Amino acid sequence: MPRNTPQHKTPAPPGYVWIDEASRHSGRTIETLYKDRSIQRRTGHCPGPRSVDLGRKAAWRIADIEAWLDGSPELGPTAQALHNGRPAEPLQPAA
């Protein structure tokens, strides 16, 4: 079930946005950003823009969103790098 758009009474600090604005800016849905955040907390890598904790709230740095949109490699490994890091497949015996 999709989550409702959070209602924030206070504006985000300078240089940061709340999830609704991060969704509009990055083009990812709010639900996808929540999933990205869960993966980031579990593995340390994030498929989307990185989130940060500001007190009890999640926020996204505008610079991180823009870097992610530009495809910056410093945000984590790419799919190609992850694929190349896998061990070789075992050889199958000849039939």
CSV table of N, CA and C in Angstrom, one decimal:
chain,number,residue,atom,x,y,z
A,1,MET,N,0.8,-1.2,0.0
A,1,MET,CA,0.0,0.0,0.0
A,1,MET,C,0.9,1.2,0.0
A,2,PRO,N,0.7,2.2,-0.9
A,2,PRO,CA,1.5,3.3,-1.0
A,2,PRO,C,1.4,4.2,0.3
A,3,ARG,N,2.5,4.8,0.6
A,3,ARG,CA,2.4,5.7,1.8
A,3,ARG,C,1.9,7.1,1.4
A,4,ASN,N,1.3,7.7,2.3
A,4,ASN,CA,0.8,9.1,2.0
A,4,ASN,C,2.0,10.0,2.0
A,5,THR,N,1.8,11.1,1.3
A,5,THR,CA,2.8,12.1,1.2
A,5,THR,C,3.0,12.8,2.6
A,6,PRO,N,4.2,12.7,3.2
A,6,PRO,CA,4.3,13.3,4.5
A,6,PRO,C,4.1,14.8,4.5
A,7,GLN,N,3.5,15.2,5.6
A,7,GLN,CA,3.3,16.7,5.8
A,7,GLN,C,4.3,17.2,6.8
A,8,HIS,N,5.1,18.1,6.4
A,8,HIS,CA,6.1,18.7,7.2
A,8,HIS,C,5.7,20.1,7.6
A,9,LYS,N,5.7,20.4,8.9
A,9,LYS,CA,5.4,21.7,9.4
A,9,LYS,C,6.5,22.6,9.3
A,10,THR,N,7.7,22.1,9.3
A,10,THR,CA,8.9,23.0,9.3
A,10,THR,C,9.6,22.8,7.9
A,11,PRO,N,10.2,23.9,7.4
A,11,PRO,CA,10.9,23.7,6.1
A,11,PRO,C,12.2,22.9,6.4
A,12,ALA,N,12.7,22.3,5.3
A,12,ALA,CA,13.9,21.6,5.4
A,12,ALA,C,15.1,22.6,5.6
A,13,PRO,N,16.2,22.2,6.3
A,13,PRO,CA,17.3,23.0,6.4
A,13,PRO,C,17.9,23.4,5.1
A,14,PRO,N,18.6,24.5,5.0
A,14,PRO,CA,19.2,24.9,3.7
A,14,PRO,C,20.1,23.8,3.1
A,15,GLY,N,19.9,23.5,1.9
A,15,GLY,CA,20.7,22.4,1.2
A,15,GLY,C,20.0,21.1,1.3
A,16,TYR,N,18.9,20.9,2.0
A,16,TYR,CA,18.2,19.7,2.1
A,16,TYR,C,16.8,19.8,1.7
A,17,VAL,N,16.2,18.6,1.3
A,17,VAL,CA,14.8,18.6,1.0
A,17,VAL,C,14.1,17.4,1.7
A,18,TRP,N,12.8,17.5,2.0
A,18,TRP,CA,12.1,16.4,2.6
A,18,TRP,C,11.8,15.4,1.4
A,19,ILE,N,11.2,14.3,1.7
A,19,ILE,CA,11.0,13.2,0.8
A,19,ILE,C,10.1,13.6,-0.4
A,20,ASP,N,9.1,14.4,-0.1
A,20,ASP,CA,8.2,14.8,-1.2
A,20,ASP,C,8.9,15.6,-2.3
A,21,GLU,N,9.7,16.5,-1.9
A,21,GLU,CA,10.5,17.3,-2.8
A,21,GLU,C,11.6,16.5,-3.4
A,22,ALA,N,12.2,15.6,-2.7
A,22,ALA,CA,13.3,14.7,-3.2
A,22,ALA,C,12.7,13.8,-4.3
A,23,SER,N,11.4,13.4,-4.1
A,23,SER,CA,10.8,12.6,-5.2
A,23,SER,C,10.5,13.4,-6.4
A,24,ARG,N,10.1,14.6,-6.3
A,24,ARG,CA,9.9,15.5,-7.5
A,24,ARG,C,11.2,15.8,-8.2
A,25,HIS,N,12.2,16.1,-7.4
A,25,HIS,CA,13.5,16.5,-8.0
A,25,HIS,C,14.2,15.3,-8.6
A,26,SER,N,14.1,14.1,-8.0
A,26,SER,CA,14.9,12.9,-8.6
A,26,SER,C,14.1,12.1,-9.6
A,27,GLY,N,12.8,12.3,-9.6
A,27,GLY,CA,11.9,11.5,-10.5
A,27,GLY,C,11.6,10.1,-10.0
A,28,ARG,N,12.0,9.8,-8.8
A,28,ARG,CA,11.7,8.5,-8.2
A,28,ARG,C,10.4,8.7,-7.3
A,29,THR,N,9.7,7.7,-7.1
A,29,THR,CA,8.5,7.7,-6.3
A,29,THR,C,8.9,7.8,-4.8
A,30,ILE,N,8.0,8.2,-4.0
A,30,ILE,CA,8.2,8.3,-2.6
A,30,ILE,C,8.5,6.8,-2.0
A,31,GLU,N,7.7,5.9,-2.5
A,31,GLU,CA,7.9,4.5,-2.1
A,31,GLU,C,9.2,4.0,-2.5
A,32,THR,N,9.7,4.3,-3.7
A,32,THR,CA,11.0,3.9,-4.1
A,32,THR,C,12.1,4.5,-3.3
A,33,LEU,N,12.0,5.8,-2.9
A,33,LEU,CA,12.9,6.4,-2.0
A,33,LEU,C,13.0,5.8,-0.7
A,34,TYR,N,11.8,5.4,-0.1
A,34,TYR,CA,11.8,4.6,1.1
A,34,TYR,C,12.5,3.3,1.0
A,35,LYS,N,12.3,2.6,-0.1
A,35,LYS,CA,13.0,1.3,-0.4
A,35,LYS,C,14.5,1.5,-0.5
A,36,ASP,N,14.9,2.6,-1.2
A,36,ASP,CA,16.3,2.9,-1.3
A,36,ASP,C,16.9,3.2,0.0
A,37,ARG,N,16.2,3.9,0.9
A,37,ARG,CA,16.7,4.2,2.2
A,37,ARG,C,16.9,2.9,3.0
A,38,SER,N,16.0,2.0,2.9
A,38,SER,CA,16.1,0.7,3.6
A,38,SER,C,17.3,-0.1,3.1
A,39,ILE,N,17.5,-0.1,1.8
A,39,ILE,CA,18.7,-0.8,1.3
A,39,ILE,C,20.0,-0.1,1.8
A,40,GLN,N,20.0,1.2,1.8
A,40,GLN,CA,21.1,2.0,2.3
A,40,GLN,C,21.4,1.7,3.7
A,41,ARG,N,20.4,1.6,4.6
A,41,ARG,CA,20.7,1.2,6.0
A,41,ARG,C,21.2,-0.2,6.2
A,42,ARG,N,20.7,-1.1,5.3
A,42,ARG,CA,21.1,-2.5,5.4
A,42,ARG,C,22.5,-2.8,4.9
A,43,THR,N,22.8,-2.2,3.7
A,43,THR,CA,24.0,-2.6,3.0
A,43,THR,C,25.1,-1.5,3.0
A,44,GLY,N,24.7,-0.2,3.2
A,44,GLY,CA,25.6,0.9,3.1
A,44,GLY,C,25.7,1.5,1.7
A,45,HIS,N,25.1,0.8,0.7
A,45,HIS,CA,25.0,1.3,-0.7
A,45,HIS,C,23.6,1.6,-1.0
A,46,CYS,N,23.4,2.6,-1.9
A,46,CYS,CA,22.1,3.1,-2.2
A,46,CYS,C,21.9,3.1,-3.7
A,47,PRO,N,20.8,2.5,-4.2
A,47,PRO,CA,20.6,2.6,-5.6
A,47,PRO,C,20.1,3.9,-6.1
A,48,GLY,N,19.6,4.7,-5.2
A,48,GLY,CA,19.1,6.1,-5.5
A,48,GLY,C,20.0,7.1,-4.8
A,49,PRO,N,19.5,8.3,-4.7
A,49,PRO,CA,20.2,9.4,-3.9
A,49,PRO,C,20.2,9.0,-2.4
A,50,ARG,N,21.3,9.3,-1.8
A,50,ARG,CA,21.5,8.9,-0.4
A,50,ARG,C,20.6,9.8,0.5
A,51,SER,N,20.1,9.3,1.6
A,51,SER,CA,19.3,10.0,2.5
A,51,SER,C,20.2,10.2,3.8
A,52,VAL,N,19.8,11.2,4.6
A,52,VAL,CA,20.5,11.4,5.9
A,52,VAL,C,19.4,11.6,6.9
A,53,ASP,N,19.7,11.3,8.2
A,53,ASP,CA,18.8,11.5,9.3
A,53,ASP,C,19.0,12.9,9.9
A,54,LEU,N,18.0,13.6,10.0
A,54,LEU,CA,18.0,14.9,10.6
A,54,LEU,C,17.0,14.8,11.8
A,55,GLY,N,17.6,14.5,13.0
A,55,GLY,CA,16.7,14.2,14.1
A,55,GLY,C,16.0,12.9,13.9
A,56,ARG,N,14.7,12.9,13.9
A,56,ARG,CA,13.9,11.7,13.6
A,56,ARG,C,13.3,11.7,12.2
A,57,LYS,N,13.8,12.6,11.4
A,57,LYS,CA,13.2,12.7,10.0
A,57,LYS,C,14.3,12.4,9.0
A,58,ALA,N,13.9,11.9,7.9
A,58,ALA,CA,14.8,11.6,6.8
A,58,ALA,C,14.8,12.8,5.8
A,59,ALA,N,15.9,13.1,5.4
A,59,ALA,CA,16.1,14.2,4.4
A,59,ALA,C,17.1,13.8,3.3
A,60,TRP,N,17.0,14.5,2.2
A,60,TRP,CA,18.0,14.3,1.1
A,60,TRP,C,18.7,15.6,0.8
A,61,ARG,N,20.0,15.5,0.7
A,61,ARG,CA,20.8,16.6,0.3
A,61,ARG,C,20.6,16.9,-1.2
A,62,ILE,N,20.4,18.1,-1.5
A,62,ILE,CA,20.2,18.5,-2.9
A,62,ILE,C,21.4,18.1,-3.7
A,63,ALA,N,22.6,18.3,-3.2
A,63,ALA,CA,23.8,18.0,-3.9
A,63,ALA,C,23.9,16.5,-4.2
A,64,ASP,N,23.4,15.7,-3.2
A,64,ASP,CA,23.4,14.2,-3.5
A,64,ASP,C,22.5,13.8,-4.6
A,65,ILE,N,21.3,14.5,-4.6
A,65,ILE,CA,20.3,14.2,-5.7
A,65,ILE,C,20.9,14.6,-7.0
A,66,GLU,N,21.5,15.7,-7.1
A,66,GLU,CA,22.0,16.2,-8.4
A,66,GLU,C,23.2,15.3,-8.8
A,67,ALA,N,24.1,14.9,-7.9
A,67,ALA,CA,25.2,14.0,-8.2
A,67,ALA,C,24.6,12.7,-8.7
A,68,TRP,N,23.6,12.2,-8.0
A,68,TRP,CA,23.0,10.9,-8.5
A,68,TRP,C,22.4,11.0,-9.9
A,69,LEU,N,21.7,12.2,-10.2
A,69,LEU,CA,21.2,12.4,-11.5
A,69,LEU,C,22.3,12.5,-12.6
A,70,ASP,N,23.4,13.0,-12.2
A,70,ASP,CA,24.6,13.1,-13.1
A,70,ASP,C,25.3,11.8,-13.3
A,71,GLY,N,25.0,10.8,-12.4
A,71,GLY,CA,25.6,9.5,-12.5
A,71,GLY,C,27.0,9.5,-11.9
A,72,SER,N,27.2,10.2,-10.8
A,72,SER,CA,28.5,10.3,-10.1
A,72,SER,C,28.9,8.9,-9.6
A,73,PRO,N,30.1,8.5,-9.9
A,73,PRO,CA,30.5,7.2,-9.4
A,73,PRO,C,30.8,7.1,-7.9
A,74,GLU,N,30.9,8.2,-7.2
A,74,GLU,CA,31.3,8.3,-5.8
A,74,GLU,C,30.1,7.9,-4.9
A,75,LEU,N,28.9,7.7,-5.5
A,75,LEU,CA,27.7,7.4,-4.7
A,75,LEU,C,27.6,5.9,-4.4
A,76,GLY,N,28.5,5.1,-5.0
A,76,GLY,CA,28.4,3.6,-4.7
A,76,GLY,C,28.8,2.9,-6.0
A,77,PRO,N,28.9,1.6,-5.9
A,77,PRO,CA,29.3,0.8,-7.1
A,77,PRO,C,28.2,0.8,-8.1
A,78,THR,N,28.7,0.7,-9.4
A,78,THR,CA,27.7,0.6,-10.5
A,78,THR,C,27.3,-0.8,-10.7
A,79,ALA,N,26.3,-1.1,-11.5
A,79,ALA,CA,25.9,-2.4,-11.8
A,79,ALA,C,27.0,-3.2,-12.4
A,80,GLN,N,27.8,-2.5,-13.3
A,80,GLN,CA,28.9,-3.2,-14.0
A,80,GLN,C,30.0,-3.6,-13.0
A,81,ALA,N,30.3,-2.7,-12.1
A,81,ALA,CA,31.3,-3.0,-11.1
A,81,ALA,C,30.9,-4.1,-10.2
A,82,LEU,N,29.6,-4.2,-9.8
A,82,LEU,CA,29.1,-5.3,-9.0
A,82,LEU,C,29.2,-6.6,-9.8
A,83,HIS,N,28.9,-6.5,-11.1
A,83,HIS,CA,28.9,-7.8,-11.9
A,83,HIS,C,30.4,-8.2,-12.0
A,84,ASN,N,31.3,-7.3,-12.3
A,84,ASN,CA,32.7,-7.7,-12.4
A,84,ASN,C,33.3,-8.2,-11.2
A,85,GLY,N,32.7,-7.9,-10.0
A,85,GLY,CA,33.3,-8.3,-8.7
A,85,GLY,C,32.8,-9.7,-8.3
A,86,ARG,N,31.9,-10.3,-9.1
A,86,ARG,CA,31.4,-11.6,-8.8
A,86,ARG,C,32.5,-12.7,-9.1
A,87,PRO,N,32.5,-13.8,-8.3
A,87,PRO,CA,33.5,-14.8,-8.7
A,87,PRO,C,33.1,-15.5,-10.0
A,88,ALA,N,34.1,-16.1,-10.7
A,88,ALA,CA,33.8,-16.8,-11.9
A,88,ALA,C,32.9,-18.0,-11.7
A,89,GLU,N,32.1,-18.2,-12.7
A,89,GLU,CA,31.2,-19.4,-12.6
A,89,GLU,C,32.0,-20.7,-12.7
A,90,PRO,N,31.6,-21.7,-11.9
A,90,PRO,CA,32.4,-22.9,-12.0
A,90,PRO,C,32.3,-23.6,-13.3
A,91,LEU,N,33.4,-24.3,-13.7
A,91,LEU,CA,33.4,-24.9,-15.0
A,91,LEU,C,32.5,-26.2,-15.0
A,92,GLN,N,31.7,-26.4,-16.0
A,92,GLN,CA,30.9,-27.6,-16.1
A,92,GLN,C,31.7,-28.7,-16.7
A,93,PRO,N,31.6,-29.9,-16.2
A,93,PRO,CA,32.3,-31.0,-16.8
A,93,PRO,C,31.7,-31.3,-18.2
A,94,ALA,N,32.6,-31.7,-19.1
A,94,ALA,CA,32.2,-32.0,-20.5
A,94,ALA,C,31.4,-33.2,-20.5
A,95,ALA,N,30.4,-33.2,-21.3
A,95,ALA,CA,29.5,-34.4,-21.3
A,95,ALA,C,29.9,-35.3,-22.4
